[in-house]
PDB file of C-alpha atoms in Angstrom:
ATOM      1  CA  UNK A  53       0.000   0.000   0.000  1.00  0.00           C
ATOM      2  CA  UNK A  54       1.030   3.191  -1.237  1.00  0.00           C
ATOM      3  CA  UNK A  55       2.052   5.145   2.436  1.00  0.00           C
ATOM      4  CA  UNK A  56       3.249   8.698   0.935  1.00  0.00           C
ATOM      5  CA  UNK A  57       4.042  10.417  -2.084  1.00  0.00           C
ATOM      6  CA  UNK A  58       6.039  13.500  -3.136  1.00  0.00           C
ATOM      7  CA  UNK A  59       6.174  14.990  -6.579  1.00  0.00           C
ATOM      8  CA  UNK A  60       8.586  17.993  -7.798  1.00  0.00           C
ATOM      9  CA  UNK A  61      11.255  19.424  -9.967  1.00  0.00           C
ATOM     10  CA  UNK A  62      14.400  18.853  -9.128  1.00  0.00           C
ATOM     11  CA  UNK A  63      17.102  21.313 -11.287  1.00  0.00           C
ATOM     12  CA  UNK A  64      19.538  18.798 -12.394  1.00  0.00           C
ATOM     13  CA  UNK A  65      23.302  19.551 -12.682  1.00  0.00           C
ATOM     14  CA  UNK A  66      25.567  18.262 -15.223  1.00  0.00           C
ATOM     15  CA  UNK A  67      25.633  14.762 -13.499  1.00  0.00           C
ATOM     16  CA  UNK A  68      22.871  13.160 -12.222  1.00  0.00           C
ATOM     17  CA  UNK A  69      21.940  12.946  -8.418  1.00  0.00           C
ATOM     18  CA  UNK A  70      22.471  11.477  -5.471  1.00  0.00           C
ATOM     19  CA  UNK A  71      19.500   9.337  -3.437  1.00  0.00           C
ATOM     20  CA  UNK A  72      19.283   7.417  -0.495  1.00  0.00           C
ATOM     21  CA  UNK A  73      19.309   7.619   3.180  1.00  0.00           C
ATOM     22  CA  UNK A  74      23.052   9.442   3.615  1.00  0.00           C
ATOM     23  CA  UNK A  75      23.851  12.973   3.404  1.00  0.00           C
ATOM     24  CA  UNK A  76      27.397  12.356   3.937  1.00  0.00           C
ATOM     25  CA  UNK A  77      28.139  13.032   0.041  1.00  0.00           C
ATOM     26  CA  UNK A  78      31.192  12.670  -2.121  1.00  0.00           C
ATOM     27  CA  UNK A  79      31.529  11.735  -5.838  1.00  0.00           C
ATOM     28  CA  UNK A  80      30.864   8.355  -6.491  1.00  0.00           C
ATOM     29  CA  UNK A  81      34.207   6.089  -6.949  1.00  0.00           C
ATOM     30  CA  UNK A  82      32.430   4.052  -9.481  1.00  0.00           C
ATOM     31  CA  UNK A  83      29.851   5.197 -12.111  1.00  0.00           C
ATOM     32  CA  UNK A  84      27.233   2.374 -13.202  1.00  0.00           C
ATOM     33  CA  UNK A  85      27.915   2.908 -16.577  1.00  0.00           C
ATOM     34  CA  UNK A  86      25.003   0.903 -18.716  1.00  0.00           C
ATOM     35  CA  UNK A  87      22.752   1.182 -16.003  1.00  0.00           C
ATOM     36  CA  UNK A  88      20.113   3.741 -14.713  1.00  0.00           C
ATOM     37  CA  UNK A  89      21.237   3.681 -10.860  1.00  0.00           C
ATOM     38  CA  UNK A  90      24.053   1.946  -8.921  1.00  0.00           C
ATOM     39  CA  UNK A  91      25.414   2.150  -5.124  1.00  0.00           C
ATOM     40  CA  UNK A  92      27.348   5.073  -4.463  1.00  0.00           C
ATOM     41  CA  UNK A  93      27.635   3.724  -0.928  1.00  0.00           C
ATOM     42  CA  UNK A  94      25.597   1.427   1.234  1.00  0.00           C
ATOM     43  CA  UNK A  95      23.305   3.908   2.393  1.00  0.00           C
ATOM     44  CA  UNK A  96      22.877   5.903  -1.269  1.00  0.00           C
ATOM     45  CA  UNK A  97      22.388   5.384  -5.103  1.00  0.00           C
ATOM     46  CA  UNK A  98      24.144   7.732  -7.745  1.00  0.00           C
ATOM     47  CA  UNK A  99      21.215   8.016 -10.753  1.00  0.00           C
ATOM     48  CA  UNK A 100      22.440   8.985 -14.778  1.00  0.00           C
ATOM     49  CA  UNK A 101      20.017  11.063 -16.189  1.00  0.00           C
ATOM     50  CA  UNK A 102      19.883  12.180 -20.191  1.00  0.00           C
ATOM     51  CA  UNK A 103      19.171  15.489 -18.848  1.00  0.00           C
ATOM     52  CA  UNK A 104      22.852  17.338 -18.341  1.00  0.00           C
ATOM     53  CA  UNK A 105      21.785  20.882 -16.865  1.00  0.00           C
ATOM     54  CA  UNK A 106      17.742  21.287 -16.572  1.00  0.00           C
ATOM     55  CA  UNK A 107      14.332  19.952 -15.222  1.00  0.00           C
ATOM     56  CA  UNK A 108      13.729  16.355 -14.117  1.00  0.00           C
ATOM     57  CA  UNK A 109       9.925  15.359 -12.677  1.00  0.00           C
ATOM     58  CA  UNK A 110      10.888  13.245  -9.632  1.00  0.00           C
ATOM     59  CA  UNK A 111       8.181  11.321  -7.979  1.00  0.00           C
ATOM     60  CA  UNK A 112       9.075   9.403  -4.785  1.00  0.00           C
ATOM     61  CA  UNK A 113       7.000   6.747  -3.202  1.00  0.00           C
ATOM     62  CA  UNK A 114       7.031   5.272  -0.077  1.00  0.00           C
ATOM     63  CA  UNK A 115       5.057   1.930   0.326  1.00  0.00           C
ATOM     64  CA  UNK A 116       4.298  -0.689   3.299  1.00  0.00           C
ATOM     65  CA  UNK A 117       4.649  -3.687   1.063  1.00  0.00           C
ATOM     66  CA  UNK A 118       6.308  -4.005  -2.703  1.00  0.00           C
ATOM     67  CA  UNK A 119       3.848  -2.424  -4.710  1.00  0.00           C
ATOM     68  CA  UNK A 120       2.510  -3.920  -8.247  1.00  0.00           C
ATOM     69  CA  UNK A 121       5.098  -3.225 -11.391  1.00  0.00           C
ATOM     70  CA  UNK A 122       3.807   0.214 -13.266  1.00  0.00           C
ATOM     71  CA  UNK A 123       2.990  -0.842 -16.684  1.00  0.00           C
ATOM     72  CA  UNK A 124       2.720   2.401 -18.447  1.00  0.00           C
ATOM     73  CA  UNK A 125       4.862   1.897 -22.190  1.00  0.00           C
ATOM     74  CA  UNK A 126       6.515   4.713 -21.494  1.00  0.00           C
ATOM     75  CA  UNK A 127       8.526   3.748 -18.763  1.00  0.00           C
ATOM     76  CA  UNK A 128      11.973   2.123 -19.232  1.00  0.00           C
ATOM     77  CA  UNK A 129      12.531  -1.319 -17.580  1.00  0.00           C
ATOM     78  CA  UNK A 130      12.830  -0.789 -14.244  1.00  0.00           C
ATOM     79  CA  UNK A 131      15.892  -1.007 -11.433  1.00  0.00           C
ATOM     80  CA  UNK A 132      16.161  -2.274  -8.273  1.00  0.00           C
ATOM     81  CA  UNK A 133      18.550  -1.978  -5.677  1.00  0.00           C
ATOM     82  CA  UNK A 134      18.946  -2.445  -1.937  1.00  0.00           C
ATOM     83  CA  UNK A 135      20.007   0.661  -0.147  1.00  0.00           C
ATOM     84  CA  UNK A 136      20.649   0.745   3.964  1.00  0.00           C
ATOM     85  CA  UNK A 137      18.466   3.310   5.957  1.00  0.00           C
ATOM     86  CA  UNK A 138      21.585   4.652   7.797  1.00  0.00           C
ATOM     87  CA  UNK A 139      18.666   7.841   8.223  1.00  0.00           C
ATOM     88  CA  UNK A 140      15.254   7.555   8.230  1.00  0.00           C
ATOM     89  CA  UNK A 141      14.382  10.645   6.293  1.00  0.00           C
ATOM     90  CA  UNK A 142      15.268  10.418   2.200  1.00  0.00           C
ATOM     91  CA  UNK A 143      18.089  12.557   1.316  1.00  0.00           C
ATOM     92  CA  UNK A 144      18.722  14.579  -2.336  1.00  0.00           C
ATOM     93  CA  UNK A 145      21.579  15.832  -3.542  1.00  0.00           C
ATOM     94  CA  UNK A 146      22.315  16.782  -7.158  1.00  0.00           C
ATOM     95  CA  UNK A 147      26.118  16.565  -8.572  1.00  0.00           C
ATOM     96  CA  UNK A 148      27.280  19.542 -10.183  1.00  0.00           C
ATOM     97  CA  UNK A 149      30.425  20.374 -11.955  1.00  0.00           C
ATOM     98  CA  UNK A 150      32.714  21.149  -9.265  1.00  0.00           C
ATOM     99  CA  UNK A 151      29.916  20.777  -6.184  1.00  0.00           C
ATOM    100  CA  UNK A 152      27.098  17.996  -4.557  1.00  0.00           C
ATOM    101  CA  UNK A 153      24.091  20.322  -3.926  1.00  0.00           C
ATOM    102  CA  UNK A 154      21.260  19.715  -1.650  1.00  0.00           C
ATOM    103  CA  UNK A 155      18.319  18.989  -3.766  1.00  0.00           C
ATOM    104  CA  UNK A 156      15.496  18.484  -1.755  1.00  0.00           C
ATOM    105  CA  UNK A 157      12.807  21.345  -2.231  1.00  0.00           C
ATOM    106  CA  UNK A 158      12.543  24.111   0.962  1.00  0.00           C
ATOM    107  CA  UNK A 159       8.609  23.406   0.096  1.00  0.00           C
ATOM    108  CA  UNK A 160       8.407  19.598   0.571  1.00  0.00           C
ATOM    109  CA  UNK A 161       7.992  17.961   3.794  1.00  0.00           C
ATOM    110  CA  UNK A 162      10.923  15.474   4.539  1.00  0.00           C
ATOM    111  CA  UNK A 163      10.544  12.142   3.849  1.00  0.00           C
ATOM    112  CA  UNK A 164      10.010   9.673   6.306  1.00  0.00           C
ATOM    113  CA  UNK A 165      10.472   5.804   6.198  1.00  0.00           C
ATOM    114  CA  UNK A 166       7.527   4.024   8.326  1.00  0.00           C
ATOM    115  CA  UNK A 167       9.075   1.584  10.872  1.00  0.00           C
ATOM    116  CA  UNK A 168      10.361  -1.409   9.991  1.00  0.00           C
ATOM    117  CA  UNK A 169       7.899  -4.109  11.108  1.00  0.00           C
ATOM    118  CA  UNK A 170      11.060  -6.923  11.232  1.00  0.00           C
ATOM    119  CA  UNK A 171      13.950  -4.866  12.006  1.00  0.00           C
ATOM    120  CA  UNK A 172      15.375  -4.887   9.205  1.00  0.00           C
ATOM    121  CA  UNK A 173      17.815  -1.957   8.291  1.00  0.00           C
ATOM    122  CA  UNK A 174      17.353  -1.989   4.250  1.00  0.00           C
ATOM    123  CA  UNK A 175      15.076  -0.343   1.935  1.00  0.00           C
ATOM    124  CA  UNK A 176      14.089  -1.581  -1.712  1.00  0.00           C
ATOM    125  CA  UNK A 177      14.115   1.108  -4.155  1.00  0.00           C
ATOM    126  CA  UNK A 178      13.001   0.644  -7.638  1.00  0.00           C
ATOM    127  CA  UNK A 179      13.499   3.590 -10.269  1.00  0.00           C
ATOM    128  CA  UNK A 180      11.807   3.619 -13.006  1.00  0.00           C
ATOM    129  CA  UNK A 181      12.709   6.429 -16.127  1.00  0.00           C
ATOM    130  CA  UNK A 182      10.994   8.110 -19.118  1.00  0.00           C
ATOM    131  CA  UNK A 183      12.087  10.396 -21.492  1.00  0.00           C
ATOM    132  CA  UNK A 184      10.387  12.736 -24.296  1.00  0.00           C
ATOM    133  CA  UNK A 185      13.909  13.426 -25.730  1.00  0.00           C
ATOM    134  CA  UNK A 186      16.253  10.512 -24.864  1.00  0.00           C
ATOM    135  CA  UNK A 187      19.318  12.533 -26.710  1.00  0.00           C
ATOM    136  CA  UNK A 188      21.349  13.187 -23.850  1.00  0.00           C
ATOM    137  CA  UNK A 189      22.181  17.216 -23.701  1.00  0.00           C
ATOM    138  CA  UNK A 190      21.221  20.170 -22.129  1.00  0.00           C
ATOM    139  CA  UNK A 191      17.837  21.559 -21.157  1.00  0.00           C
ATOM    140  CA  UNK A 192      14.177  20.471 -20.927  1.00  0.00           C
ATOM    141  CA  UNK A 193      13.985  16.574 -22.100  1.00  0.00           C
ATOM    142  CA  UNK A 194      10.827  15.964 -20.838  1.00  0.00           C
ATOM    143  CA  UNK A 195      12.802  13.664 -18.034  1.00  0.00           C
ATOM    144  CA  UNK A 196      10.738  12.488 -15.459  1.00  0.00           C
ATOM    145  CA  UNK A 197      11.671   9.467 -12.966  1.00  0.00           C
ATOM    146  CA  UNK A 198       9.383   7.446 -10.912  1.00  0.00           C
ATOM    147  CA  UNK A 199      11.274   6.176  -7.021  1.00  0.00           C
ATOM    148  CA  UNK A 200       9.768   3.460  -5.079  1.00  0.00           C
ATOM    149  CA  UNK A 201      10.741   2.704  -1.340  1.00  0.00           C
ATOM    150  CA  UNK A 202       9.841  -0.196   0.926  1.00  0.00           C
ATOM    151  CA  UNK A 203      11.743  -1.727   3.862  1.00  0.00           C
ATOM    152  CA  UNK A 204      12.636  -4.835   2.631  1.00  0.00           C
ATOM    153  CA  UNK A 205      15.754  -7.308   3.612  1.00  0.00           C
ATOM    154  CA  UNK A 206      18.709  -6.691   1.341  1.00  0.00           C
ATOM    155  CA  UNK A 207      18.279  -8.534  -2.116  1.00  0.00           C
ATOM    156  CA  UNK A 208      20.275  -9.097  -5.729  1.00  0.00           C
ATOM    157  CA  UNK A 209      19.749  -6.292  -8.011  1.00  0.00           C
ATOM    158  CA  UNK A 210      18.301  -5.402 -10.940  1.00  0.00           C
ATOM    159  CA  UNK A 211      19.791  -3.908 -13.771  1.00  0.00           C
ATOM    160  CA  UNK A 212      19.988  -4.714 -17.384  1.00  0.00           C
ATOM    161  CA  UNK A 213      23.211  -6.306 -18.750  1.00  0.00           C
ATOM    162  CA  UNK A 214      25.731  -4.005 -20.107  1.00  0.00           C
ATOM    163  CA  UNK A 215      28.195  -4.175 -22.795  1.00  0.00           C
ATOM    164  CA  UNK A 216      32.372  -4.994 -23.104  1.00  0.00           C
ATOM    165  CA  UNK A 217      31.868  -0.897 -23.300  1.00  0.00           C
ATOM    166  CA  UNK A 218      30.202   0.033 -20.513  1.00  0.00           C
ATOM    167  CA  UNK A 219      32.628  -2.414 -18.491  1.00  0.00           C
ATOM    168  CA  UNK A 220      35.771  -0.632 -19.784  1.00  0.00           C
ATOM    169  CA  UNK A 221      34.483   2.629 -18.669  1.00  0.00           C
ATOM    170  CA  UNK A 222      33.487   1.517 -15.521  1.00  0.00           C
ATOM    171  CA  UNK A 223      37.101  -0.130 -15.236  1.00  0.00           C
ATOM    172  CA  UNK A 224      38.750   3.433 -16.439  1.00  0.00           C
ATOM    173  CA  UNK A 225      36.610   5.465 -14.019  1.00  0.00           C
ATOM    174  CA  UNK A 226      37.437   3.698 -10.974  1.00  0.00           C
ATOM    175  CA  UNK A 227      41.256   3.111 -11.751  1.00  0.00           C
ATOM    176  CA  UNK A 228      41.239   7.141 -12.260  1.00  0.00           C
ATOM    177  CA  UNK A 229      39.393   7.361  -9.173  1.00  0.00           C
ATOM    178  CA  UNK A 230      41.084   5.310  -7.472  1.00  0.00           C
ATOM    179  CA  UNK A 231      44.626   7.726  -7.635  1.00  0.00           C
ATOM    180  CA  UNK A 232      45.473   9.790  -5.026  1.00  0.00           C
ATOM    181  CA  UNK A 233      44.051  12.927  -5.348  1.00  0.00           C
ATOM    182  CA  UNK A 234      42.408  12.565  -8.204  1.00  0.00           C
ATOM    183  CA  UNK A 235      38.972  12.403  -6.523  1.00  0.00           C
ATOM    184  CA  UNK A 236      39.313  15.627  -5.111  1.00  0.00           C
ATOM    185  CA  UNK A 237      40.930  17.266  -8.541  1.00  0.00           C
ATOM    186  CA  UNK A 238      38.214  16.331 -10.837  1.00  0.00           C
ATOM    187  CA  UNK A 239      35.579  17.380  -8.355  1.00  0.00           C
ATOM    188  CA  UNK A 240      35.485  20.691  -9.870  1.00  0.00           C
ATOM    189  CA  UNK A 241      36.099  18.696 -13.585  1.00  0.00           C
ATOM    190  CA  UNK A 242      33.175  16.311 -14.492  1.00  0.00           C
ATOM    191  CA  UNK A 243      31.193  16.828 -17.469  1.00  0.00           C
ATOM    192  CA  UNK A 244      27.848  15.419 -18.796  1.00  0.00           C
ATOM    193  CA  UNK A 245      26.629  11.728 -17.711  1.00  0.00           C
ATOM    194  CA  UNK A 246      24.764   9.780 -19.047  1.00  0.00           C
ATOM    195  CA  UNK A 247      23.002   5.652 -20.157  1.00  0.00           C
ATOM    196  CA  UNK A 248      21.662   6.124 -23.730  1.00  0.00           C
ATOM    197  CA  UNK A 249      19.397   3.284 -24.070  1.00  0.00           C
ATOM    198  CA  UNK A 250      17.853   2.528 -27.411  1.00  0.00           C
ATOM    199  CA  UNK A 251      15.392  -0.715 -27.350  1.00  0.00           C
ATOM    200  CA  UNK A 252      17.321  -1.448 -24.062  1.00  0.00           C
ATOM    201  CA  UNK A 253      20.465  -2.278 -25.766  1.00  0.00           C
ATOM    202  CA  UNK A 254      22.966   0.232 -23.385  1.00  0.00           C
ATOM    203  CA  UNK A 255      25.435   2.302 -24.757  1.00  0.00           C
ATOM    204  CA  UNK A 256      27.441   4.576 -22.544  1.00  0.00           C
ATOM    205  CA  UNK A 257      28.139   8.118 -22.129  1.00  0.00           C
ATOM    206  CA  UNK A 258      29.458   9.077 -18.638  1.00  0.00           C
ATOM    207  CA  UNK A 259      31.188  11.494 -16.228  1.00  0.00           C
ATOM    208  CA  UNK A 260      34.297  12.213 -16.816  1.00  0.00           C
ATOM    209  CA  UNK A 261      36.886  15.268 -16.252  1.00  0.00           C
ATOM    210  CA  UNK A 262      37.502  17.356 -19.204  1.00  0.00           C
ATOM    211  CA  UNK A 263      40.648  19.093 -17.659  1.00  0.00           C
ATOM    212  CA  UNK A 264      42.604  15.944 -18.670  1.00  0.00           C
ATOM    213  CA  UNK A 265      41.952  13.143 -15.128  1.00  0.00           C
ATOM    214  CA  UNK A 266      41.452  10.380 -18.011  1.00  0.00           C
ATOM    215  CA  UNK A 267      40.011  10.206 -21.379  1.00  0.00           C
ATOM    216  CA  UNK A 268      36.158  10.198 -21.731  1.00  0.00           C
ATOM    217  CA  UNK A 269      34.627   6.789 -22.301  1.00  0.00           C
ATOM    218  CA  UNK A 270      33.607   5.155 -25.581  1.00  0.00           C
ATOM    219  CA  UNK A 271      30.690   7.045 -27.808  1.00  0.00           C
ATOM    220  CA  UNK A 272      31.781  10.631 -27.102  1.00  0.00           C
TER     221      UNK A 272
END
């Protein structure tokens, strides 16, 4: 059963956003290249959008129970991954070139989990995406996202399977992370992010510095 719902705009940076129940943010050490969402840490997902710089419709959702698959065409397939309620209010947090910006609106109560009726210190979240404009770029795609929460012991997740591509950038990003420093340099160097998806076959654009903290992935 559907327990509450909150609906806004959310003015996206140049890469993605940060969700989960953490708002000790950093730039993710590994991008989920190919997929929608991945873990950022235990507690928080890092989301790609198409949209680089503009509006994004978020929806959350916050059910009792795992609530029935949304069937609408024009959502993508949907994601599912198993974050850990280190708070029990939702935290927001876009990632902007040289900056992580709290995202959630001044206007909009916070966002509360409901107790968890086994103990259990996980969450299920399941994203699903839609586009009017899936070219990734700048301004108004039409992006909107759909989040579902539900307590929920920790489980596989879901993504789609991704291509010799999408693992090489994935490899490249986190070796680059990975050197000392270099976090911290190209926090003020990362440039438009995102999955282009076309019948679910994934291609990948990411983040990645321009200033020269490794070569952009395959397809730009």
């Amino acid at each position: 059963m559907l327990v509450h719902t909150s609906s806004f705009t959310v003015d996206l940076g140049e890469n993605g956003y940060l969700i989960g129940f953490t708002d000790d943010y950093e730039y993710p050490r590994e991008m989920p290249f190919g997929w929608r969402c991945g873990p950022a840490t235990d507690a928080g997902a890092v989301v790609l959008t198409t949209t680089d710089t503009g509006p994004l419709q978020l929806t959350v959702q916050v059910h009792n129970a795992p609530p029935a698959p949304e069937t609408g065409a024009e959502w993508e397939p949907a994601e599912e991954i198993s974050l850990w309620a280190d708070l029990p209010t939702l935290c927001l947090a876009t990632l902007e070139q040289g900056d992580i910006l709290d995202a959630w609106p001044e206007e909009e109560p916070p966002l509360h989990l409901p107790p968890s009726p086994d103990g259990t210190d996980w969450v299920r979240m399941r994203l699903y995406c839609s586009t009017d404009d899936p070219e990734p770029g700048i301004g108004d795609h039409g992006e909107r996202h759909l989040v579902q929460l539900w307590r929920a012991p920790r489980t596989p997740p879901v993504h789609p399977e991704i291509t010799e591509a999408d693992r090489r950038a994935r490899v490249d990003y986190a070796a680059d992370m990975a050197i000392p420093g270099m976090a911290e340099s190209c926090h003020v160097s990362f440039d438009t992010a995102f999955v282009q998806k076309s019948n679910y076959e994934v291609t990948t654009n990411g983040p990645y510095p321009e200033t020269g903290c490794f070569e952009p992935p395959s397809g730009h």
